[in-house]
CSV table of C-alpha atoms and ligand atoms in Angstrom, one decimal:
chain,number,residue,atom,x,y,z
H,217,MET,CA,-58.9,10.7,-14.9
H,218,GLN,CA,-56.2,8.3,-13.6
H,219,ASP,CA,-58.0,7.0,-10.6
H,220,LEU,CA,-61.2,6.0,-12.3
H,221,GLY,CA,-60.0,2.7,-13.6
H,222,ILE,CA,-58.6,1.4,-10.4
H,223,ARG,CA,-61.9,2.3,-8.7
H,224,VAL,CA,-63.6,-0.5,-10.7
H,225,LEU,CA,-61.4,-3.1,-9.0
H,226,PHE,CA,-62.8,-2.2,-5.6
H,227,MET,CA,-66.4,-1.7,-6.7
H,228,GLY,CA,-69.0,-4.1,-5.3
H,229,ASN,CA,-67.5,-7.5,-5.0
H,230,ASN,CA,-65.3,-7.3,-8.0
H,231,LEU,CA,-62.1,-8.1,-6.2
H,232,ALA,CA,-63.7,-11.1,-4.5
H,233,ARG,CA,-65.0,-12.3,-7.9
H,234,LEU,CA,-61.5,-12.1,-9.4
H,235,LEU,CA,-60.1,-14.0,-6.5
H,236,GLY,CA,-62.9,-16.6,-6.9
H,237,GLY,CA,-61.9,-16.8,-10.6
H,238,LEU,CA,-58.3,-17.3,-9.6
H,239,TRP,CA,-59.3,-20.1,-7.3
H,240,VAL,CA,-61.0,-21.9,-10.2
H,241,THR,CA,-57.8,-21.6,-12.1
H,242,ILE,CA,-55.7,-23.0,-9.2
H,243,GLU,CA,-58.1,-25.7,-8.4
H,244,ILE,CA,-58.0,-27.0,-12.0
H,245,SER,CA,-54.2,-26.8,-12.1
H,246,LEU,CA,-53.7,-28.5,-8.7
H,247,LEU,CA,-56.1,-31.4,-9.5
H,248,SER,CA,-54.4,-31.9,-12.9
H,249,VAL,CA,-51.0,-31.7,-11.3
H,250,VAL,CA,-51.8,-34.3,-8.7
H,251,PHE,CA,-53.3,-36.7,-11.3
H,252,SER,CA,-50.4,-36.0,-13.6
H,253,ILE,CA,-47.8,-36.8,-11.0
H,254,VAL,CA,-49.4,-40.1,-10.0
H,255,LEU,CA,-50.0,-41.2,-13.6
H,256,GLY,CA,-46.7,-39.7,-14.8
H,257,ILE,CA,-44.7,-41.7,-12.3
H,258,LEU,CA,-46.4,-44.9,-13.5
H,259,LEU,CA,-45.9,-43.9,-17.1
H,260,GLY,CA,-42.3,-43.1,-16.6
H,261,MET,CA,-41.6,-46.4,-14.9
H,262,VAL,CA,-43.4,-48.2,-17.8
H,263,MET,CA,-41.3,-46.2,-20.3
H,264,THR,CA,-38.1,-47.5,-18.9
H,265,LEU,CA,-39.1,-51.1,-19.8
H,266,LYS,CA,-37.5,-52.5,-22.9
H,267,ASN,CA,-40.7,-54.0,-24.4
H,268,PRO,CA,-40.9,-52.7,-28.0
H,269,VAL,CA,-44.7,-52.6,-28.0
H,270,ILE,CA,-44.9,-50.5,-24.8
H,271,ARG,CA,-42.2,-48.3,-26.2
H,272,CYS,CA,-44.0,-47.7,-29.4
H,273,ILE,CA,-47.4,-46.9,-27.7
H,274,THR,CA,-45.9,-44.5,-25.1
H,275,LYS,CA,-43.9,-42.8,-27.8
H,276,VAL,CA,-46.9,-42.2,-30.0
H,277,TYR,CA,-48.9,-40.9,-27.0
H,278,LEU,CA,-46.1,-38.6,-26.0
H,279,GLU,CA,-45.6,-37.2,-29.6
H,280,PHE,CA,-49.4,-36.8,-30.1
H,281,ILE,CA,-49.8,-34.8,-26.9
H,282,ARG,CA,-46.8,-32.7,-27.7
H,283,ILE,CA,-47.8,-31.9,-31.2
H,284,MET,CA,-51.4,-31.1,-30.5
H,285,PRO,CA,-52.0,-27.5,-29.2
H,286,GLN,CA,-53.7,-27.7,-25.9
H,287,LEU,CA,-56.6,-25.6,-27.2
H,288,VAL,CA,-57.3,-28.3,-29.9
H,289,LEU,CA,-57.2,-30.9,-27.2
H,290,LEU,CA,-59.6,-28.9,-25.1
H,291,PHE,CA,-62.1,-28.5,-28.0
H,292,LEU,CA,-61.7,-32.2,-28.9
H,293,VAL,CA,-62.6,-33.3,-25.4
H,294,TYR,CA,-65.2,-30.6,-24.5
H,295,PHE,CA,-67.1,-30.5,-27.8
H,296,GLY,CA,-66.0,-33.8,-29.5
H,297,VAL,CA,-66.6,-36.2,-26.7
H,298,THR,CA,-69.8,-34.5,-25.5
H,299,LYS,CA,-71.3,-34.6,-29.0
H,300,THR,CA,-70.1,-38.0,-30.1
H,301,PHE,CA,-70.7,-40.1,-27.0
H,302,GLY,CA,-73.4,-38.0,-25.5
H,303,ILE,CA,-71.5,-37.7,-22.3
H,304,GLN,CA,-72.1,-34.3,-20.7
H,305,LEU,CA,-68.7,-33.0,-19.5
H,306,SER,CA,-68.5,-29.7,-17.8
H,307,GLY,CA,-65.9,-27.3,-18.9
H,308,GLN,CA,-64.0,-27.8,-15.7
H,309,VAL,CA,-64.0,-31.6,-15.9
H,310,SER,CA,-62.9,-31.3,-19.6
H,311,ALA,CA,-60.1,-29.0,-18.5
H,312,VAL,CA,-58.9,-31.4,-15.8
H,313,ILE,CA,-59.0,-34.3,-18.3
H,314,VAL,CA,-57.0,-32.4,-20.9
H,315,PHE,CA,-54.4,-31.0,-18.5
H,316,THR,CA,-54.0,-34.4,-17.0
H,317,LEU,CA,-53.4,-36.0,-20.4
H,318,TRP,CA,-50.8,-33.4,-21.1
H,319,GLY,CA,-49.2,-33.4,-17.7
H,320,THR,CA,-49.0,-37.2,-17.6
H,321,ALA,CA,-47.1,-37.1,-20.8
H,322,GLU,CA,-44.7,-34.4,-19.6
H,323,MET,CA,-44.3,-36.0,-16.2
H,324,GLY,CA,-43.8,-39.4,-17.6
H,325,ASP,CA,-41.0,-38.2,-19.8
H,326,LEU,CA,-39.4,-36.4,-16.8
H,327,VAL,CA,-39.7,-39.5,-14.6
H,328,ARG,CA,-38.2,-41.6,-17.3
H,329,GLY,CA,-35.3,-39.2,-17.7
H,330,ALA,CA,-34.7,-39.0,-13.9
H,331,LEU,CA,-34.8,-42.8,-13.6
H,332,ILE,CA,-32.3,-43.5,-16.4
H,333,SER,CA,-30.0,-40.7,-15.3
H,334,ILE,CA,-29.2,-42.6,-12.1
H,335,PRO,CA,-25.9,-44.4,-12.9
H,336,ARG,CA,-25.9,-48.2,-13.0
H,337,HIS,CA,-23.2,-48.1,-10.3
H,338,GLN,CA,-25.7,-46.7,-7.8
H,339,TYR,CA,-27.8,-49.9,-8.1
H,340,GLU,CA,-24.6,-52.0,-7.9
H,341,SER,CA,-23.1,-50.3,-4.9
H,342,GLY,CA,-26.4,-50.9,-3.1
H,343,ALA,CA,-26.4,-54.6,-4.2
H,344,ALA,CA,-22.8,-55.0,-3.2
H,345,LEU,CA,-23.7,-54.0,0.3
H,346,GLY,CA,-26.3,-56.7,0.4
H,347,LEU,CA,-29.4,-54.6,0.0
H,348,GLU,CA,-32.4,-56.3,-1.6
H,349,SER,CA,-33.7,-54.7,-4.8
H,350,GLY,CA,-36.7,-53.2,-3.0
H,351,GLN,CA,-34.4,-51.6,-0.5
H,352,ILE,CA,-32.2,-50.3,-3.3
H,353,TYR,CA,-35.2,-48.5,-4.7
H,354,ARG,CA,-36.4,-47.3,-1.4
H,355,TYR,CA,-33.2,-45.9,0.0
H,356,ILE,CA,-31.1,-45.1,-3.0
H,357,ILE,CA,-33.0,-44.8,-6.3
H,358,ILE,CA,-36.3,-43.2,-5.4
H,359,PRO,CA,-34.9,-40.5,-3.1
H,360,GLN,CA,-32.5,-39.4,-5.9
H,361,THR,CA,-35.2,-39.5,-8.5
H,362,LEU,CA,-37.5,-37.4,-6.4
H,363,ARG,CA,-34.8,-34.8,-5.8
H,364,ARG,CA,-34.4,-34.5,-9.6
H,365,LEU,CA,-38.1,-34.5,-10.1
H,366,VAL,CA,-39.6,-32.1,-7.6
H,367,PRO,CA,-38.2,-28.9,-9.2
H,368,LEU,CA,-39.3,-30.1,-12.6
H,369,ALA,CA,-42.8,-31.0,-11.3
H,370,ILE,CA,-43.1,-27.6,-9.8
H,371,ASN,CA,-42.1,-26.0,-13.0
H,372,LEU,CA,-44.8,-28.0,-14.8
H,373,THR,CA,-47.3,-26.7,-12.3
H,374,THR,CA,-46.6,-23.1,-13.1
H,375,ARG,CA,-46.8,-23.8,-16.8
H,376,MET,CA,-50.2,-25.4,-16.2
H,377,ILE,CA,-51.5,-22.4,-14.2
H,378,LYS,CA,-50.5,-20.2,-17.1
H,379,THR,CA,-52.1,-22.5,-19.7
H,380,THR,CA,-55.4,-22.6,-17.9
H,381,SER,CA,-56.1,-19.2,-19.4
H,382,LEU,CA,-57.2,-21.1,-22.5
H,383,ILE,CA,-60.2,-22.6,-20.7
H,384,VAL,CA,-62.1,-19.4,-21.1
H,385,LEU,CA,-62.7,-20.7,-24.6
H,386,ILE,CA,-64.7,-23.7,-23.4
H,387,GLY,CA,-66.8,-21.5,-21.2
H,388,VAL,CA,-65.2,-22.0,-17.8
H,389,VAL,CA,-65.5,-18.9,-15.7
H,390,GLU,CA,-62.0,-18.5,-14.3
H,391,VAL,CA,-60.0,-15.4,-13.5
H,392,LEU,CA,-59.7,-14.2,-17.1
H,393,LYS,CA,-63.4,-14.6,-17.8
H,394,VAL,CA,-64.3,-12.8,-14.6
H,395,ALA,CA,-62.0,-10.0,-15.7
H,396,GLN,CA,-63.7,-9.8,-19.1
H,397,GLN,CA,-67.1,-9.7,-17.4
H,398,ILE,CA,-66.1,-6.9,-15.1
H,399,ILE,CA,-64.7,-4.8,-17.9
H,400,GLU,CA,-67.8,-5.5,-20.0
H,401,ALA,CA,-70.1,-4.4,-17.2
H,402,ASN,CA,-68.3,-1.1,-16.8
H,403,ARG,CA,-67.6,-0.4,-20.5
H,404,TYR,CA,-69.7,2.8,-20.5
H,405,THR,CA,-69.1,4.1,-17.0
H,406,VAL,CA,-65.4,3.4,-16.8
H,407,PRO,CA,-64.0,2.9,-20.3
H,408,ASP,CA,-60.4,2.6,-19.3
H,409,SER,CA,-60.9,-0.1,-16.7
H,410,ALA,CA,-59.4,-2.8,-19.0
H,411,LEU,CA,-55.8,-1.8,-18.2
H,412,TRP,CA,-56.5,-2.0,-14.4
H,413,ILE,CA,-58.4,-5.1,-14.4
H,414,TYR,CA,-56.0,-7.0,-16.7
H,415,GLY,CA,-53.2,-5.5,-14.6
H,416,ALA,CA,-54.8,-7.0,-11.6
H,417,VAL,CA,-55.1,-10.4,-13.4
H,418,PHE,CA,-51.5,-10.2,-14.3
H,419,PHE,CA,-50.7,-9.5,-10.6
H,420,LEU,CA,-52.8,-12.5,-9.5
H,421,TYR,CA,-51.1,-14.9,-11.9
H,422,PHE,CA,-47.8,-13.6,-10.6
H,423,LEU,CA,-48.9,-14.1,-7.0
H,424,ALA,CA,-49.9,-17.7,-7.8
H,425,CYS,CA,-46.8,-18.7,-9.8
H,426,TRP,CA,-44.0,-16.7,-8.2
H,427,PRO,CA,-43.8,-18.5,-4.8
H,428,ILE,CA,-44.0,-21.8,-6.7
H,429,SER,CA,-41.0,-20.9,-9.0
H,430,LEU,CA,-39.2,-19.6,-6.0
H,431,LEU,CA,-39.7,-22.9,-4.2
H,432,ALA,CA,-38.5,-24.8,-7.3
H,433,SER,CA,-35.2,-22.9,-7.5
H,434,ARG,CA,-34.6,-23.2,-3.8
H,435,LEU,CA,-35.0,-26.9,-3.9
H,436,GLU,CA,-32.9,-27.2,-7.0
H,437,LYS,CA,-30.1,-25.3,-5.3
H,438,LYS,CA,-30.4,-27.4,-2.1
H,439,TRP,CA,-30.4,-30.7,-3.8
H,440,LYS,CA,-27.7,-30.1,-6.5
H,441,ASP,CA,-25.2,-33.0,-6.3
F,235,MET,CA,-3.9,-67.2,11.0
F,236,ASP,CA,-4.3,-70.3,9.0
F,237,LYS,CA,-3.2,-69.5,5.5
F,238,ASN,CA,-4.2,-72.9,4.2
F,239,GLU,CA,-7.9,-72.5,4.9
F,240,ARG,CA,-9.6,-71.8,1.6
F,241,LEU,CA,-12.1,-69.0,1.9
F,242,LEU,CA,-13.2,-68.5,-1.7
F,243,GLU,CA,-12.9,-71.1,-4.4
F,244,ILE,CA,-13.6,-70.7,-8.1
F,245,HIS,CA,-13.8,-73.8,-10.1
F,246,HIS,CA,-13.8,-73.9,-14.0
F,247,LEU,CA,-15.6,-70.6,-14.3
F,248,HIS,CA,-17.0,-69.7,-17.8
F,249,LYS,CA,-18.4,-66.2,-18.5
F,250,ASP,CA,-19.8,-65.0,-21.7
F,251,TYR,CA,-21.7,-61.7,-22.3
F,252,GLY,CA,-23.1,-63.1,-25.5
F,253,ASN,CA,-20.3,-62.3,-27.9
F,254,GLY,CA,-17.6,-64.8,-27.2
F,255,PRO,CA,-16.1,-66.0,-23.9
F,256,VAL,CA,-14.6,-63.4,-21.6
F,257,LEU,CA,-13.5,-65.9,-18.9
F,258,ASN,CA,-12.7,-69.4,-20.1
F,259,ASP,CA,-12.4,-72.2,-17.6
F,260,VAL,CA,-10.8,-70.1,-14.8
F,261,SER,CA,-10.0,-71.7,-11.4
F,262,LEU,CA,-8.6,-69.9,-8.4
F,263,ASP,CA,-8.5,-70.3,-4.7
F,264,VAL,CA,-8.3,-67.5,-2.2
F,265,HIS,CA,-7.0,-68.5,1.2
F,266,LYS,CA,-7.9,-66.9,4.5
F,267,GLY,CA,-5.7,-63.8,5.2
F,268,GLU,CA,-4.3,-63.9,1.7
F,269,VAL,CA,-3.9,-60.8,-0.6
F,270,LEU,CA,-4.2,-61.7,-4.3
F,271,VAL,CA,-3.4,-59.0,-6.9
F,272,LEU,CA,-5.1,-59.5,-10.2
F,273,ILE,CA,-3.3,-57.8,-13.2
F,274,GLY,CA,-3.6,-58.0,-16.9
F,275,PRO,CA,-4.2,-55.9,-20.0
F,276,SER,CA,-7.3,-53.7,-20.2
F,277,GLY,CA,-10.4,-55.7,-21.3
F,278,CYS,CA,-9.0,-59.0,-20.3
F,279,GLY,CA,-11.8,-59.6,-17.9
F,280,LYS,CA,-10.5,-58.6,-14.5
F,281,SER,CA,-13.6,-56.6,-13.5
F,282,THR,CA,-15.8,-59.3,-14.9
F,283,PHE,CA,-14.0,-61.9,-12.8
F,284,LEU,CA,-14.5,-59.8,-9.6
F,285,ARG,CA,-18.1,-59.2,-10.4
F,286,CYS,CA,-18.7,-62.9,-10.8
F,287,MET,CA,-17.3,-63.5,-7.3
F,288,ASN,CA,-20.1,-61.5,-5.7
F,289,GLY,CA,-22.9,-62.3,-8.1
F,290,LEU,CA,-23.1,-59.0,-9.9
F,291,GLU,CA,-22.6,-61.0,-13.1
F,292,SER,CA,-24.2,-64.3,-13.8
F,293,ILE,CA,-21.9,-67.1,-14.9
F,294,GLN,CA,-22.5,-69.7,-17.7
F,295,SER,CA,-20.8,-72.6,-16.0
F,296,GLY,CA,-18.5,-73.5,-13.1
F,297,GLU,CA,-18.8,-73.2,-9.4
F,298,ILE,CA,-18.0,-70.6,-6.8
F,299,LEU,CA,-17.7,-71.5,-3.1
F,300,LEU,CA,-17.4,-69.3,0.0
F,301,ASP,CA,-16.4,-71.1,3.2
F,302,GLY,CA,-17.1,-74.4,1.4
F,303,GLN,CA,-20.6,-73.5,0.5
F,304,VAL,CA,-21.6,-73.2,-3.1
F,305,ILE,CA,-22.8,-69.6,-3.8
F,306,SER,CA,-23.1,-69.8,-7.6
F,307,GLY,CA,-26.4,-71.8,-7.5
F,308,GLU,CA,-29.9,-70.7,-8.4
F,309,LYS,CA,-31.1,-70.4,-4.8
F,310,THR,CA,-28.2,-68.3,-3.6
F,311,LYS,CA,-29.3,-65.6,-1.1
F,312,TRP,CA,-27.0,-62.9,-2.6
F,313,SER,CA,-28.0,-60.4,0.1
F,314,GLU,CA,-26.5,-62.7,2.7
F,315,VAL,CA,-23.4,-63.6,0.6
F,316,ARG,CA,-22.6,-60.1,-0.2
F,317,GLN,CA,-22.4,-59.1,3.4
F,318,LYS,CA,-19.4,-61.5,3.6
F,319,ILE,CA,-17.9,-60.2,0.3
F,320,GLY,CA,-17.2,-56.5,0.3
F,321,MET,CA,-16.6,-54.6,-2.9
F,322,VAL,CA,-15.1,-51.2,-3.8
F,323,PHE,CA,-15.5,-50.0,-7.3
F,324,GLN,CA,-13.4,-47.8,-9.6
F,325,SER,CA,-15.8,-45.0,-9.8
F,326,TYR,CA,-16.3,-44.2,-6.1
F,327,GLU,CA,-20.1,-44.5,-6.0
F,328,LEU,CA,-21.1,-43.0,-2.8
F,329,PHE,CA,-24.8,-42.2,-2.5
F,330,PRO,CA,-24.9,-38.5,-3.3
F,331,HIS,CA,-28.1,-37.7,-1.3
F,332,MET,CA,-26.7,-39.0,2.0
F,333,THR,CA,-23.9,-37.7,4.3
F,334,VAL,CA,-20.7,-39.7,4.7
F,335,LEU,CA,-22.0,-41.2,7.9
F,336,ASP,CA,-25.4,-42.2,6.4
F,337,ASN,CA,-23.6,-43.7,3.5
F,338,ILE,CA,-21.7,-45.9,5.9
F,339,LEU,CA,-24.6,-46.7,8.1
F,340,LEU,CA,-27.0,-47.8,5.4
F,341,GLY,CA,-25.6,-51.3,5.1
F,342,PRO,CA,-25.3,-52.1,8.8
F,343,MET,CA,-28.7,-50.7,9.7
F,344,LYS,CA,-30.9,-51.9,6.8
F,345,VAL,CA,-29.2,-55.1,5.9
F,346,GLN,CA,-27.7,-56.3,9.2
F,347,LYS,CA,-30.4,-54.6,11.3
F,348,ARG,CA,-27.8,-53.3,13.7
F,349,SER,CA,-28.7,-50.5,16.1
F,350,ARG,CA,-27.7,-47.0,15.1
F,351,PRO,CA,-25.6,-46.1,18.2
F,352,GLU,CA,-23.6,-49.2,17.9
F,353,ALA,CA,-23.0,-48.9,14.1
F,354,GLU,CA,-22.3,-45.2,14.5
F,355,LYS,CA,-19.6,-45.9,17.0
F,356,GLU,CA,-17.9,-48.3,14.7
F,357,ALA,CA,-18.3,-46.0,11.7
F,358,GLU,CA,-16.5,-43.3,13.7
F,359,LYS,CA,-13.7,-45.7,14.6
F,360,LEU,CA,-13.3,-46.7,11.0
F,361,LEU,CA,-13.4,-43.1,9.8
F,362,GLU,CA,-10.8,-42.2,12.3
F,363,ARG,CA,-8.6,-45.0,11.0
F,364,VAL,CA,-8.7,-43.6,7.5
F,365,GLY,CA,-8.3,-40.0,8.7
F,366,LEU,CA,-11.8,-38.8,7.8
F,367,LEU,CA,-13.6,-38.5,11.1
F,368,ASP,CA,-14.0,-34.7,10.7
F,369,LYS,CA,-15.9,-35.4,7.4
F,370,LYS,CA,-18.6,-37.6,8.8
F,371,ASP,CA,-21.4,-35.0,8.4
F,372,VAL,CA,-20.5,-33.7,4.9
F,373,TYR,CA,-22.0,-34.8,1.6
F,374,PRO,CA,-19.9,-36.7,-0.9
F,375,ARG,CA,-19.8,-33.8,-3.3
F,376,GLN,CA,-17.7,-31.9,-0.8
F,377,LEU,CA,-15.0,-34.6,-0.8
F,378,SER,CA,-12.0,-35.1,-3.0
F,379,GLY,CA,-11.8,-38.3,-5.1
F,380,GLY,CA,-9.3,-39.9,-2.7
F,381,GLN,CA,-11.5,-39.1,0.3
F,382,LYS,CA,-14.6,-40.5,-1.4
F,383,GLN,CA,-12.7,-43.7,-2.1
F,384,ARG,CA,-11.6,-44.0,1.5
F,385,VAL,CA,-15.2,-43.6,2.6
F,386,ALA,CA,-16.3,-46.2,0.1
F,387,ILE,CA,-13.7,-48.6,1.7
F,388,VAL,CA,-15.1,-47.8,5.2
F,389,ARG,CA,-18.7,-48.4,3.9
F,390,ALA,CA,-17.6,-51.9,2.8
F,391,LEU,CA,-15.5,-52.6,5.9
F,392,ILE,CA,-18.3,-51.9,8.4
F,393,MET,CA,-20.2,-54.9,7.2
F,394,LYS,CA,-17.3,-57.0,8.6
F,395,PRO,CA,-16.8,-58.9,5.3
F,396,GLU,CA,-14.7,-62.0,5.2
F,397,ILE,CA,-13.1,-60.9,2.0
F,398,MET,CA,-12.8,-57.6,0.1
F,399,LEU,CA,-12.7,-57.1,-3.6
F,400,PHE,CA,-11.1,-53.9,-5.0
F,401,ASP,CA,-11.6,-53.1,-8.7
F,402,GLU,CA,-9.0,-50.5,-9.8
F,403,VAL,CA,-10.0,-48.2,-6.9
F,404,THR,CA,-7.3,-45.7,-7.7
F,405,ALA,CA,-7.7,-45.6,-11.5
F,406,ALA,CA,-10.0,-42.6,-11.5
F,407,LEU,CA,-8.0,-40.6,-9.0
F,408,ASP,CA,-5.6,-37.7,-9.5
F,409,PRO,CA,-2.0,-39.0,-9.0
F,410,GLU,CA,-1.5,-37.1,-5.7
F,411,MET,CA,-4.5,-38.9,-4.2
F,412,VAL,CA,-3.5,-42.4,-5.2
F,413,ARG,CA,-1.2,-42.8,-2.2
F,414,GLU,CA,-3.7,-42.1,0.5
F,415,VAL,CA,-6.0,-44.8,-0.8
F,416,LEU,CA,-3.3,-47.4,-1.3
F,417,ASP,CA,-2.0,-46.8,2.2
F,418,VAL,CA,-5.4,-47.7,3.6
F,419,MET,CA,-5.3,-51.0,1.6
F,420,LEU,CA,-1.8,-51.7,2.7
F,421,GLU,CA,-2.8,-51.3,6.3
F,422,LEU,CA,-5.7,-53.6,5.8
F,423,ALA,CA,-3.4,-56.2,4.3
F,424,LYS,CA,-1.0,-55.9,7.3
F,425,ALA,CA,-4.0,-56.4,9.6
F,426,GLY,CA,-4.6,-59.8,8.0
F,427,SER,CA,-7.6,-59.0,5.7
F,428,THR,CA,-8.4,-61.3,2.8
F,429,MET,CA,-8.4,-59.3,-0.4
F,430,VAL,CA,-8.5,-59.6,-4.1
F,431,ILE,CA,-7.2,-56.4,-5.7
F,432,VAL,CA,-7.3,-55.4,-9.3
F,433,THR,CA,-4.8,-52.7,-10.0
F,434,HIS,CA,-2.4,-51.1,-12.5
F,435,GLU,CA,-0.1,-49.8,-9.8
F,436,MET,CA,2.7,-52.3,-10.1
F,437,GLN,CA,4.8,-50.9,-7.3
F,438,PHE,CA,1.9,-51.3,-5.0
F,439,ALA,CA,1.1,-54.7,-6.3
F,440,ARG,CA,4.6,-55.8,-5.5
F,441,ALA,CA,4.4,-54.4,-2.0
F,442,VAL,CA,0.9,-55.7,-1.0
F,443,ALA,CA,0.5,-59.1,-2.8
F,444,ASP,CA,1.0,-62.5,-1.4
F,445,GLN,CA,0.3,-63.8,-4.9
F,446,VAL,CA,0.1,-62.1,-8.2
F,447,VAL,CA,-2.4,-63.5,-10.7
F,448,PHE,CA,-1.8,-62.5,-14.3
F,449,LEU,CA,-5.0,-62.8,-16.4
F,450,ASP,CA,-4.9,-62.7,-20.2
F,451,GLY,CA,-7.0,-64.0,-23.0
F,452,GLY,CA,-9.8,-65.2,-20.7
F,453,ASP,CA,-7.6,-67.3,-18.5
F,454,ILE,CA,-5.0,-67.2,-15.7
F,455,VAL,CA,-1.7,-67.3,-17.6
F,456,GLU,CA,0.7,-67.1,-14.6
F,457,MET,CA,0.4,-67.0,-10.9
F,458,ASP,CA,3.4,-66.5,-8.6
F,459,GLU,CA,4.8,-64.7,-5.6
F,460,PRO,CA,5.4,-61.0,-6.4
F,461,GLU,CA,9.2,-61.0,-6.2
F,462,ARG,CA,9.4,-63.9,-8.7
F,463,PHE,CA,6.7,-62.6,-10.9
F,464,PHE,CA,8.0,-59.1,-11.3
F,465,VAL,CA,11.7,-60.0,-11.5
F,466,CYS,CA,11.5,-63.0,-13.8
F,467,PRO,CA,8.1,-63.8,-15.1
F,468,LYS,CA,7.9,-67.3,-16.6
F,469,THR,CA,5.6,-66.6,-19.5
F,470,GLU,CA,6.4,-64.5,-22.5
F,471,ARG,CA,2.9,-62.8,-22.3
F,472,ALA,CA,3.5,-61.7,-18.7
F,473,GLN,CA,7.0,-60.5,-19.7
F,474,ARG,CA,5.5,-58.4,-22.5
F,475,PHE,CA,2.8,-57.0,-20.3
F,476,LEU,CA,5.3,-55.9,-17.6
F,477,ASN,CA,7.4,-54.3,-20.3
F,478,THR,CA,4.5,-51.9,-21.1
F,479,PHE,CA,5.2,-50.3,-17.7
F,480,THR,CA,8.9,-49.6,-18.2
F,481,PHE,CA,10.5,-47.1,-20.6
F,482,GLU,CA,13.7,-47.5,-22.6
F,483,LYS,CA,16.3,-44.8,-22.1
F,484,LYS,CA,16.6,-42.4,-25.0
F,485,GLU,CA,19.4,-43.2,-27.3
F,486,GLY,CA,22.5,-40.9,-27.5
N,548,ADP,N1,-21.9,-55.6,-19.5
N,548,ADP,C1,-21.1,-56.1,-20.5
N,548,ADP,N2,-21.7,-56.5,-21.7
N,548,ADP,C2,-21.0,-56.9,-22.7
N,548,ADP,N3,-19.6,-57.0,-22.7
N,548,ADP,C3,-19.0,-56.7,-21.6
N,548,ADP,C4,-19.7,-56.2,-20.4
N,548,ADP,N4,-18.8,-55.8,-19.5
N,548,ADP,C5,-17.6,-56.1,-20.0
N,548,ADP,N5,-17.7,-56.6,-21.3
N,548,ADP,C6,-16.6,-57.1,-22.1
N,548,ADP,O1,-15.9,-58.1,-21.5
N,548,ADP,C7,-14.5,-58.0,-21.6
N,548,ADP,C8,-13.8,-57.8,-20.3
N,548,ADP,O2,-14.2,-56.6,-19.7
N,548,ADP,P1,-13.7,-56.2,-18.2
N,548,ADP,O3,-14.0,-57.3,-17.3
N,548,ADP,O4,-14.3,-54.9,-17.9
N,548,ADP,O5,-12.1,-56.1,-18.4
N,548,ADP,P2,-11.1,-55.4,-17.5
N,548,ADP,O6,-11.7,-55.0,-16.2
N,548,ADP,O7,-10.0,-56.4,-17.4
N,548,ADP,O8,-10.6,-54.2,-18.3
N,548,ADP,C9,-14.3,-56.8,-22.5
N,548,ADP,O9,-14.1,-57.2,-23.8
N,548,ADP,C10,-15.6,-56.0,-22.4
N,548,ADP,O10,-15.9,-55.3,-23.6
N,549,MG,MG1,-12.0,-53.2,-15.3
């Protein structure tokens, strides 16, 4: 019976529940991305300083975050912090914290790269015209840095949306969890619903990420020097 | 035009990047309306010398004066001084995210606070003069090297500087584009601009210079009018340097 599985998708408020789950996913991603961009820009600027102590600290932070699987970080924050310090963190808050830690590291590195990729002559040409250093940043350096950064930041956002599928494992009811619940509830009546429901989830992820990637490649093309 | 009025004076300049002196007790006067051409072997400090003149490099000792005012002091307002000293670099560094017109207008509007219509009118006049008026709305990436360098010259000129510094502005260009840039500079010279030009184009140097300054080993070795300098240089070092630009005919 081919049409049985798809029927589950439209039974009761299943579709609305899936969309609700997707919203949780997107909300966590967006919050994390916003925090990551703000903190990442600061981190990136700090990382261009020549101070050896700052260099060492930021480097260790970056390597630590990169080496640790995100899942381990999630467990560490959700279970570790909660147990050790007696602070009750919800799954969603833990997720935002972990993704922000991760995103800040990635953004920081991107910002650092974008800043040092601006040739020294760009600063000097501005200075030679009589611009003050604040004006050089405002009119010359920051606009160019942002142009290099925006596509990369958007890319990071889609990666975050995808990685949020891990937060099922700390009990957050997002789109994947809702899907599992629906499949579970219909296990006996519609045994083949899994394909359809997960198919719908696939489609929803696609729906969330595709326009974002599209935007990224558009901007990249538009701003190519 | 009073050629005896000293515009830029450099007294006993010392410059060191921290691994031995690059410029060692160099003194030079640039008079109003004069074109000085600075030549010398690669690495002898020509760029460094120009960059000291507009404060892109700090100096260890000595004094630089513009219009009789010391500009090498601690309290120098470089933003003001640099409006009077225009500079064009070897690697035509236009701002890649701005159109040609916006590149040219940044200085007049943000530094000199001139109104856009007025500055725009002048930008168009200058672009016309270098033959690039039709390019005013394109981005630098759509220009050839020679065109970029002409825009860079306009970007410096619109500030109405008292003196212009050119650091090997044709060195990075394909040979067929060198001429169009040199022609612009020749025209400026004819119009009475004060300029200090670093170049490896000896023919051009001979044509444009009022004085040729030969720099070697951290100091000015010889300074003379171009005809005398190129025909019979007084020092052996200048002689040897000039010989590197000529070829012996093949034997047999
Ligand atoms: N930023 C710098 N730091 C250290 N040394 C430098 C720097 N810029 C130039 N130098 C050195 O100073 C000398 C003169 O360089 P430069 O002024 O560029 O020579 P030129 O323009 O005549 O080729 C060279 O030996 C060069 O290596
Ligand atoms: Mg040089």
